[in-house]
mmCIF file of C-alpha atoms in Angstrom:
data_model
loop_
_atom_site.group_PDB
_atom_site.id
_atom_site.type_symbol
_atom_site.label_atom_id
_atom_site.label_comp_id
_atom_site.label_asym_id
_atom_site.label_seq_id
_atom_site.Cartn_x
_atom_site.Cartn_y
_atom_site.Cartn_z
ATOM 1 C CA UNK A 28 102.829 88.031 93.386
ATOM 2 C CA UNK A 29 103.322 86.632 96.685
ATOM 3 C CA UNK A 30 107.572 86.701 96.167
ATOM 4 C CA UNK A 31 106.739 90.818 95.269
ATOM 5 C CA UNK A 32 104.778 90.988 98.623
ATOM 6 C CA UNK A 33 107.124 90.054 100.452
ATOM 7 C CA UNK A 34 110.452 91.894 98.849
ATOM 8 C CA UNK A 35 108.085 95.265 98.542
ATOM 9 C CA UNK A 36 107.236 95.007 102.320
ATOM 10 C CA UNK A 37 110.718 94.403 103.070
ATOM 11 C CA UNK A 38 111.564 97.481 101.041
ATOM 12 C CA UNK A 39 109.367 99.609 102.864
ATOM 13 C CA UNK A 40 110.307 98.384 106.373
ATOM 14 C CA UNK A 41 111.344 101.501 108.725
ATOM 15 C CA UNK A 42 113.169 101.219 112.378
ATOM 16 C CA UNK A 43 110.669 104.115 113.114
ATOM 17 C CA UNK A 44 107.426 102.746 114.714
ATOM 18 C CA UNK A 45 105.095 105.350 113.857
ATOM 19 C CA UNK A 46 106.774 105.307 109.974
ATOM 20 C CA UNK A 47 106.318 101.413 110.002
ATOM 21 C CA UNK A 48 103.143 101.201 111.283
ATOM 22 C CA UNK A 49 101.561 103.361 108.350
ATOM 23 C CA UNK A 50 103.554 100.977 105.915
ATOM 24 C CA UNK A 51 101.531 98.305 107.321
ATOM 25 C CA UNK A 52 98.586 100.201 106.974
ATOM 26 C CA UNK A 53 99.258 100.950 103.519
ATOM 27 C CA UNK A 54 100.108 97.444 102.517
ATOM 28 C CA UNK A 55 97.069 96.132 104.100
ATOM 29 C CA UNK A 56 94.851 98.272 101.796
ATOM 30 C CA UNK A 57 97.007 98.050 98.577
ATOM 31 C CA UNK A 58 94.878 97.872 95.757
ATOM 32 C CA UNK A 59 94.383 95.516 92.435
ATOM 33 C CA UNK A 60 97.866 95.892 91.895
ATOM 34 C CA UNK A 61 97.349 96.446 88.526
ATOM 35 C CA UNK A 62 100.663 98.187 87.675
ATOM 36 C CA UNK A 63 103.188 95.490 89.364
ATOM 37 C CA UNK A 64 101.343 92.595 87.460
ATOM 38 C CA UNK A 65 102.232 94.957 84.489
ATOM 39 C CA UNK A 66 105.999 94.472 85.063
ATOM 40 C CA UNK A 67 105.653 90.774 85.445
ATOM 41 C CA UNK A 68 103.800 89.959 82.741
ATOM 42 C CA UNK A 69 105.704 92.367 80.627
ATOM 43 C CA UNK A 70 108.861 90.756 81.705
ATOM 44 C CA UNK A 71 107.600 87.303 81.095
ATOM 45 C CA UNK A 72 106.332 88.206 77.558
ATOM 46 C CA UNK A 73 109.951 89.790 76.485
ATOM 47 C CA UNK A 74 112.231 86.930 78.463
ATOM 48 C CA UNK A 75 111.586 85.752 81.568
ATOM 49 C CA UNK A 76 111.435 87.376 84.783
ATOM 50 C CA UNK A 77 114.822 88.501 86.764
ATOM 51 C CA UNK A 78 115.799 89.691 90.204
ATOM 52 C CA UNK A 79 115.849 93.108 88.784
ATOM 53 C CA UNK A 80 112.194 92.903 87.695
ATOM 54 C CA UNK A 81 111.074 92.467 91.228
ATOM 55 C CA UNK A 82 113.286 95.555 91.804
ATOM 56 C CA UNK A 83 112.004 97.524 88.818
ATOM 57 C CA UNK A 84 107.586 96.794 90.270
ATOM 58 C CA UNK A 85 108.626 97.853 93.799
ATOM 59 C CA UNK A 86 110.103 100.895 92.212
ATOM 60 C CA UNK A 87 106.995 101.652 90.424
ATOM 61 C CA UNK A 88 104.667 100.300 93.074
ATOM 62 C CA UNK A 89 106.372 102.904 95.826
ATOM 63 C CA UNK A 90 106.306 105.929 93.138
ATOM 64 C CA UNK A 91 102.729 105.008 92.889
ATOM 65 C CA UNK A 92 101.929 105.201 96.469
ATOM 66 C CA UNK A 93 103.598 108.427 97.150
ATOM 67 C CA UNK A 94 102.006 110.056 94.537
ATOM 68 C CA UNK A 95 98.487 108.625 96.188
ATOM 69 C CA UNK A 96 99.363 109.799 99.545
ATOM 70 C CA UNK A 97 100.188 113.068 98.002
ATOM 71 C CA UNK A 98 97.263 113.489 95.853
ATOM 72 C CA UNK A 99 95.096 112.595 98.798
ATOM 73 C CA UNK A 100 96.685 115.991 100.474
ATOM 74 C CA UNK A 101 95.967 118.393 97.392
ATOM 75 C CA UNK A 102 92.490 117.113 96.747
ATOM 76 C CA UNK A 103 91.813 117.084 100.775
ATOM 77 C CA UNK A 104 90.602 113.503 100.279
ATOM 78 C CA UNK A 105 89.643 111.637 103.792
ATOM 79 C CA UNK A 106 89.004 107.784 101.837
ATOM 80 C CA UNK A 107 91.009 105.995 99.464
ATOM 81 C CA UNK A 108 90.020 102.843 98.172
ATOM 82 C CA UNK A 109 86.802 102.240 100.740
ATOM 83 C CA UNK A 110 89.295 102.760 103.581
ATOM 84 C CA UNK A 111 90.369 106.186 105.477
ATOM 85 C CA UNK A 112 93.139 107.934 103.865
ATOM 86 C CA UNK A 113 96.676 108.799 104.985
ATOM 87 C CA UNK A 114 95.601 112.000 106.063
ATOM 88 C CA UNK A 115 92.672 111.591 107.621
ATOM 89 C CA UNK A 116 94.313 109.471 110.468
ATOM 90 C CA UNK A 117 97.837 110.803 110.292
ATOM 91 C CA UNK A 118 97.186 114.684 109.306
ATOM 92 C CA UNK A 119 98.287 116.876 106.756
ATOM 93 C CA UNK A 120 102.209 116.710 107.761
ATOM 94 C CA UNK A 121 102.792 113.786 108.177
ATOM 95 C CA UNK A 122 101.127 112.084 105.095
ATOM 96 C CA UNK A 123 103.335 114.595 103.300
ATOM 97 C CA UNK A 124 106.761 112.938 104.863
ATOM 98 C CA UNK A 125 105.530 109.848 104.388
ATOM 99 C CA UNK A 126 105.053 110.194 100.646
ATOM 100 C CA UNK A 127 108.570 111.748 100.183
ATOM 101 C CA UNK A 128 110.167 108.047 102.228
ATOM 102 C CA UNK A 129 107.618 105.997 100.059
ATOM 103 C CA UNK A 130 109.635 108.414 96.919
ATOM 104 C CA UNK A 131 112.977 108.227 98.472
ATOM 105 C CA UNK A 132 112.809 104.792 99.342
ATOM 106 C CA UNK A 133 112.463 103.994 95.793
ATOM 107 C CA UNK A 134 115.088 105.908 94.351
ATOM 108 C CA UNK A 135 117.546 104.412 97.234
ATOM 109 C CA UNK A 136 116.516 100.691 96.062
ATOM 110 C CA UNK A 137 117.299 101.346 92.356
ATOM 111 C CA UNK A 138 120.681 103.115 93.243
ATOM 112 C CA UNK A 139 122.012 100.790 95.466
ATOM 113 C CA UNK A 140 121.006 98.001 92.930
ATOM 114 C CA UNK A 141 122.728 99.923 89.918
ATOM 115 C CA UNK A 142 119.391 100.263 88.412
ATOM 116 C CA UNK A 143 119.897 103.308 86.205
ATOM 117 C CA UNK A 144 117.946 102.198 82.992
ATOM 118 C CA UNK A 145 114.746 101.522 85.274
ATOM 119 C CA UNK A 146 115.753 105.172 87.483
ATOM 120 C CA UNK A 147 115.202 106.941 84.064
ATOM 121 C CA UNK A 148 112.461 105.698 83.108
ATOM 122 C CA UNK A 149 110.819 105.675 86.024
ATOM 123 C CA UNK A 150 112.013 109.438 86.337
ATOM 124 C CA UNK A 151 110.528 110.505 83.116
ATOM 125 C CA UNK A 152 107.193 109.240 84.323
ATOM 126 C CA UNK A 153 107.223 111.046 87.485
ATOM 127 C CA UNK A 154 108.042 114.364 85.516
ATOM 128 C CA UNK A 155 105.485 113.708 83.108
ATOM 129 C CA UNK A 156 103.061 113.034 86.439
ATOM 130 C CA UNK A 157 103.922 116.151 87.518
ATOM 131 C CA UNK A 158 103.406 118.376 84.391
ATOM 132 C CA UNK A 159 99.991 116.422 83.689
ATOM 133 C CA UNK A 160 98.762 117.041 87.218
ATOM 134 C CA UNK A 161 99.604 120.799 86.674
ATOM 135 C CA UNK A 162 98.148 120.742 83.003
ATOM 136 C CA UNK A 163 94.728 120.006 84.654
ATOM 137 C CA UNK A 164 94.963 122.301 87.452
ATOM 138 C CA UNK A 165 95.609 125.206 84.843
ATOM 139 C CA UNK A 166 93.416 124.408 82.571
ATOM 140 C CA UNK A 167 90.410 123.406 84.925
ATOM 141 C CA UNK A 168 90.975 127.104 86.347
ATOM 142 C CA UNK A 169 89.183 128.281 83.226
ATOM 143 C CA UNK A 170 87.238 125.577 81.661
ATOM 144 C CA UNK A 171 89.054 125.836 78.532
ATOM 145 C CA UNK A 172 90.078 122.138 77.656
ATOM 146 C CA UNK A 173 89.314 120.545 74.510
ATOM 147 C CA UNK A 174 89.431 116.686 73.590
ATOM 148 C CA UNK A 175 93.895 117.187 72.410
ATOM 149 C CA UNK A 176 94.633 118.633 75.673
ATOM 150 C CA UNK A 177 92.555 116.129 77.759
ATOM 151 C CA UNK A 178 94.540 113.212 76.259
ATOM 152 C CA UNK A 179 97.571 114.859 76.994
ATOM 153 C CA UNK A 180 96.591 115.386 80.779
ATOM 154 C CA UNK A 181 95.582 112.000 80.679
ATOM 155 C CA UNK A 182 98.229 110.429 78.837
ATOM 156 C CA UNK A 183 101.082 112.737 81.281
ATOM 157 C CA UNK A 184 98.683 112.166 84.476
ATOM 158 C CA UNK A 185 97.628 107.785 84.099
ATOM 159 C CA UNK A 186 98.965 106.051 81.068
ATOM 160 C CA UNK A 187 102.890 107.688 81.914
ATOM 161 C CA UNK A 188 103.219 105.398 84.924
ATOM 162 C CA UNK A 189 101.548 102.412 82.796
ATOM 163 C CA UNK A 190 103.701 102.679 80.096
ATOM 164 C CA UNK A 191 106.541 103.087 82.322
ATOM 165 C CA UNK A 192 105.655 99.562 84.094
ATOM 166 C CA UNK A 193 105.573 97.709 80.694
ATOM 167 C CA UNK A 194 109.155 99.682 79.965
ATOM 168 C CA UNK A 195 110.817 98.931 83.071
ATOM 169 C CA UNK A 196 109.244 94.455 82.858
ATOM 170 C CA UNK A 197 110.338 94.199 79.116
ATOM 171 C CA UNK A 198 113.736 95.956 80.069
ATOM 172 C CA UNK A 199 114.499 93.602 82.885
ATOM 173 C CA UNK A 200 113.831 90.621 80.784
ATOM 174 C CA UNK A 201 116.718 92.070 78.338
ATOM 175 C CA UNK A 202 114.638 93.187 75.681
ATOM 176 C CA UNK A 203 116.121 95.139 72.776
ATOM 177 C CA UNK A 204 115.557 98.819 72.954
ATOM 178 C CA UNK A 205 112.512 98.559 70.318
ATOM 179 C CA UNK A 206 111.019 95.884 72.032
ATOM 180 C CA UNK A 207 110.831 98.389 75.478
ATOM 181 C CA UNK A 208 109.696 100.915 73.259
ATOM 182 C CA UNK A 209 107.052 98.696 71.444
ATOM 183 C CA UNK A 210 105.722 97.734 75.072
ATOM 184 C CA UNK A 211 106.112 101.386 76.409
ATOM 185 C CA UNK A 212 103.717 102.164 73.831
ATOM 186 C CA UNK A 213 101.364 99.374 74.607
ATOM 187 C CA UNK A 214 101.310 100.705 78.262
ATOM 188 C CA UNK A 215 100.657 104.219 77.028
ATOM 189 C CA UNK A 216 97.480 102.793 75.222
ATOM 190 C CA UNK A 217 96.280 100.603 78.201
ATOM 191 C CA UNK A 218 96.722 104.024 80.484
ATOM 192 C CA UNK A 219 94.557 105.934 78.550
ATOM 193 C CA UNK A 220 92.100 103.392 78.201
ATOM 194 C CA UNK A 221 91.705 103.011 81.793
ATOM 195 C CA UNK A 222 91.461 106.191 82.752
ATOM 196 C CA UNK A 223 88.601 107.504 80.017
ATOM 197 C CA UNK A 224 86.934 104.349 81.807
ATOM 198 C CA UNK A 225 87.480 106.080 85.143
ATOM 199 C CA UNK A 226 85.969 108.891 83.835
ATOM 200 C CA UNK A 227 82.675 107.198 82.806
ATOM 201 C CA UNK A 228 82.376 105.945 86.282
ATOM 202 C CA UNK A 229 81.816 110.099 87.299
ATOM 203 C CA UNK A 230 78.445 109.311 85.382
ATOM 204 C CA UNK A 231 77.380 106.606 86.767
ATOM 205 C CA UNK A 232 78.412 104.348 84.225
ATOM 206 C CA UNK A 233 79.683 100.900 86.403
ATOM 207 C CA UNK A 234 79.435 100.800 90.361
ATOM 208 C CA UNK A 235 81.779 100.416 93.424
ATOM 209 C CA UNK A 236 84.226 102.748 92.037
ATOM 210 C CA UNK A 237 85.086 104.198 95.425
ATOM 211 C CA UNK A 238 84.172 107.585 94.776
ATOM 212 C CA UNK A 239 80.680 109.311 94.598
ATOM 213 C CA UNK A 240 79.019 110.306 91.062
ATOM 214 C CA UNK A 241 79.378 113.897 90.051
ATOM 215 C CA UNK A 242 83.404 114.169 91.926
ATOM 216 C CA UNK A 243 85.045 115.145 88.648
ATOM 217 C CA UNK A 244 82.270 117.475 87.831
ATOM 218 C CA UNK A 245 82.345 119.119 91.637
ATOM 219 C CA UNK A 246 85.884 119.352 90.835
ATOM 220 C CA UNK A 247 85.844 121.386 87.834
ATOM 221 C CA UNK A 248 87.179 118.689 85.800
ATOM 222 C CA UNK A 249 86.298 118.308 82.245
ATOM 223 C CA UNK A 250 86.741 114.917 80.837
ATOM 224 C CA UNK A 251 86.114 113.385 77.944
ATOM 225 C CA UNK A 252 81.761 112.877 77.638
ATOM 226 C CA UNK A 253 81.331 116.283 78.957
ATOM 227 C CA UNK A 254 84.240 117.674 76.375
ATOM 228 C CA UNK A 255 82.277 115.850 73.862
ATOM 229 C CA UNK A 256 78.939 117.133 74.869
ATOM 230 C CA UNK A 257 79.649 120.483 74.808
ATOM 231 C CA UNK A 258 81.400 120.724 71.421
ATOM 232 C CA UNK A 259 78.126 119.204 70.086
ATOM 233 C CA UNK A 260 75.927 121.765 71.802
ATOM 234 C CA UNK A 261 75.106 125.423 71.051
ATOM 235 C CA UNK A 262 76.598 128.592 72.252
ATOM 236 C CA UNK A 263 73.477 129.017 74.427
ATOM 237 C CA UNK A 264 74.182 125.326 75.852
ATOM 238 C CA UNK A 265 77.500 125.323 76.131
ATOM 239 C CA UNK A 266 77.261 128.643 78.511
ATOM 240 C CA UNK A 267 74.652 127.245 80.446
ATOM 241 C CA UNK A 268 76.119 123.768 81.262
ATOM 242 C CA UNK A 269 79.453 125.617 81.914
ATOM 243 C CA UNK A 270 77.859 127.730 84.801
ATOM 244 C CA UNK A 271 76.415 124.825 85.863
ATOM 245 C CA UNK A 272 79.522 122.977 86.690
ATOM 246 C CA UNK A 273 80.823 126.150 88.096
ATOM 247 C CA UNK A 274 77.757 126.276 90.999
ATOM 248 C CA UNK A 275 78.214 122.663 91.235
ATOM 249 C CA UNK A 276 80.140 122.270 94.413
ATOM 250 C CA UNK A 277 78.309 124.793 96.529
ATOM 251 C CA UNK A 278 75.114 123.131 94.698
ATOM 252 C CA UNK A 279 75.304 119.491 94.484
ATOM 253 C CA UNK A 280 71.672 119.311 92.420
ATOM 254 C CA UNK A 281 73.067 121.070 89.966
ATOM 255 C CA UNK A 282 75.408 118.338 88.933
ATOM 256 C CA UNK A 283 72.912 115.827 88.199
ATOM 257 C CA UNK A 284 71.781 118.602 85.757
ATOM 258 C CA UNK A 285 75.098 118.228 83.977
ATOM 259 C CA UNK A 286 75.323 114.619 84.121
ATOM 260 C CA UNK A 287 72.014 114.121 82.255
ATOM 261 C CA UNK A 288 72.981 116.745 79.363
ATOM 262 C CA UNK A 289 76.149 114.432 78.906
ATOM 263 C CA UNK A 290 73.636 111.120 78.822
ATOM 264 C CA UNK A 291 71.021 113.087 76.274
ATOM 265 C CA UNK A 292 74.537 114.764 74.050
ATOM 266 C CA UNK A 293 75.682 110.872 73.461
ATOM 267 C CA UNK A 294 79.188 111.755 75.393
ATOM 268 C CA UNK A 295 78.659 108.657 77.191
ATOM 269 C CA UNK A 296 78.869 106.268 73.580
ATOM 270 C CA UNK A 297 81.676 108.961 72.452
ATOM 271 C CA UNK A 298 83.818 108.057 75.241
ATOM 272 C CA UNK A 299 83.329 104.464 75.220
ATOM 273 C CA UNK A 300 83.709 104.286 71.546
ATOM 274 C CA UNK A 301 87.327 106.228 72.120
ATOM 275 C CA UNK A 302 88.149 103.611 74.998
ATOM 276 C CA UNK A 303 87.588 100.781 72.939
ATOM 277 C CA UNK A 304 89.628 102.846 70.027
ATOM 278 C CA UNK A 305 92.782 102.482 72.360
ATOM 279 C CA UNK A 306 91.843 99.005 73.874
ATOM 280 C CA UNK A 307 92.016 97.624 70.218
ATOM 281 C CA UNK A 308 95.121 99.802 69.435
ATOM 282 C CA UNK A 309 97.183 98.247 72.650
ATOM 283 C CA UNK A 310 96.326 94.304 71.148
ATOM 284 C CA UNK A 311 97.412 94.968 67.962
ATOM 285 C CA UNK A 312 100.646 95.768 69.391
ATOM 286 C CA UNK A 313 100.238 92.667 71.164
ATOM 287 C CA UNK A 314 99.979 90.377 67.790
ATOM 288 C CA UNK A 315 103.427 90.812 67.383
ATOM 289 C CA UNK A 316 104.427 88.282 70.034
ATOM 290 C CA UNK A 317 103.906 85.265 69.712
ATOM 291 C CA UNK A 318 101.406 83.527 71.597
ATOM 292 C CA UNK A 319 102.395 82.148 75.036
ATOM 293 C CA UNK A 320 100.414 82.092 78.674
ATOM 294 C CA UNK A 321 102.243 85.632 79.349
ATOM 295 C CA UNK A 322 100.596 87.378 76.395
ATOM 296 C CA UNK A 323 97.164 85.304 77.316
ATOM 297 C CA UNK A 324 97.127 86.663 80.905
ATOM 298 C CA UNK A 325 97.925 90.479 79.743
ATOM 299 C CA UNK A 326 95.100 89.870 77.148
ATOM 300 C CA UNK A 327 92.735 89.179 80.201
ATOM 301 C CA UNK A 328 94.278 91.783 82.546
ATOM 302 C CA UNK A 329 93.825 94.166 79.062
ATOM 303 C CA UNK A 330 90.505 93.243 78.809
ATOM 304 C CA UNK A 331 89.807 93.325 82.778
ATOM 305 C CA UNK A 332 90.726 97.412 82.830
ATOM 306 C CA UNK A 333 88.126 98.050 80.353
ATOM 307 C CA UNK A 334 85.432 96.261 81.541
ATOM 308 C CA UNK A 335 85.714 96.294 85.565
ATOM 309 C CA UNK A 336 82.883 97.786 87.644
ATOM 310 C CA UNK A 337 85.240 99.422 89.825
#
């Protein structure tokens, strides 16, 4: 990872202080990285790694950026990660710009490197993204999503960009087409694993997550214990708890409220149980390699997503 650090800071660099000095801001507080060490162990599972994989995690790594500078403008977010965001030092404006060079600066290094296969796939995710994030947004608007659509959001919103990162490793390595799909899939699995465990987190369940308890809820965001829950419950129930996540951001109590209906419903053991359902899928895919210290350290990185604390 230290070769990747390098090359993706390099990729970033700008001639423009003020652009440049944000990159270094951003790289200081990247993350666990999760989705580069994705491509490489993808890559090493399916061949061997190759100039172009390095290429084909920066891509992904500077999609995924953008789209967290962006996000951090629509939701009005002032921390990411523990540290302040984009737009809370920079403003508004300029955390906008700086996600379209984080986007263009991708696009530029797969052109220039005749990088088409990893361009498309890459570009399906970020349409996918897109849609997802829109999904959600339309939906939440009327409190009308059911366990199918959530999956899709999630699947569109999270396990797109994972399941493009184990596309775009085995493809580098020179994988035959079923093999990328085979690990696209995989991805796909891991993605929506790790984000139902994202979702627990809103209740509570793990600690150091970054964010506060209750955000989702606040947000008008139904996920999966609280879609659980309220399928389970009565008419009576189900009207209640739904006006309570409506008064929930100009009353904060009231979300604590909706959090312990979730507990009492079981939506809690429903969503874990549907985690694990997915964990277990994405290893079974797995079993068809053979076993090497590339397939070990994506079991462990596999088994990291679904039991971290943060």
């Amino acid at each position: 990872m230290a070769d990747f650090e390098k090359k993706f800071r390099k990729s970033i660099k700008s001639k423009i202080f003020l652009l440049d000095n944000i990159m270094s801001y951003i790289v200081k507080r990247k993350g666990k990285q999760i989705r580069p060490m994705l491509v490489f162990l993808t890559s090493q599972l399916c061949g061997g790694t190759q100039e172009a994989t390095y290429r084909g995690a920066a891509l992904i790594e500077l999609l995924h950026t953008a789209t967290l500078v962006h996000d951090d403008v629509i939701d009005d977010a002032n921390q990411r990660r523990g540290f302040l965001s984009i737009n809370a030092i920079w403003k508004n404006k300029i955390s906008v710009l700086v996600g379209d060079y984080l986007l263009s600066r991708g696009l530029l290094l797969s052109v220039e490197n005749g990088d088409y296969d990893l361009l498309q796939i890459v570009s399906r995710a970020v349409k996918e993204m897109s849609e997802g994030e829109l999904l959600q947004m339309e939906k939440s608007k009327f409190l009308n999503i059911n366990e199918e659509v959530y999956l899709k959001i999630i699947r569109q919103k999270t396990a797109t960009l994972i399941s493009a990162c184990c596309a775009v490793g085995a493809n580098t390595a020179g994988a035959s087409e079923d093999t990328v799909n085979q690990m696209a899939l995989f991805g796909e699995k891991i993605g929506i694993a790790f984000q139902i465990k994202d979702d627990l987190f809103d209740y509570g369940e793990g600690s150091g997550i970054g964010k506060p308890m209750g955000i989702d809820i606040k947000e008008k965001k139904l996920t999966l214990p609280l879609i659980y829950a309220l399928r389970n419950s009565s008419w009576f129930e189900k009207r209640r708890i739904i006006n309570r996540v409506k008064q929930s951001e100009k009353k904060p109590y009231k979300v604590a409220e909706v959090v312990a209906f979730v507990k009492e419903s079981g939506g809690i053991e429903y969503a874990t149980q549907k985690m694990k359902k997915y964990y277990h899928e994405a290893l079974e895919i797995l079993d068809d390699f053979p076993d090497s210290e590339a397939k070990d350290s994506l079991l462990e990185l596999v088994k990291f997503i679904i039991e971290r604390k943060k």
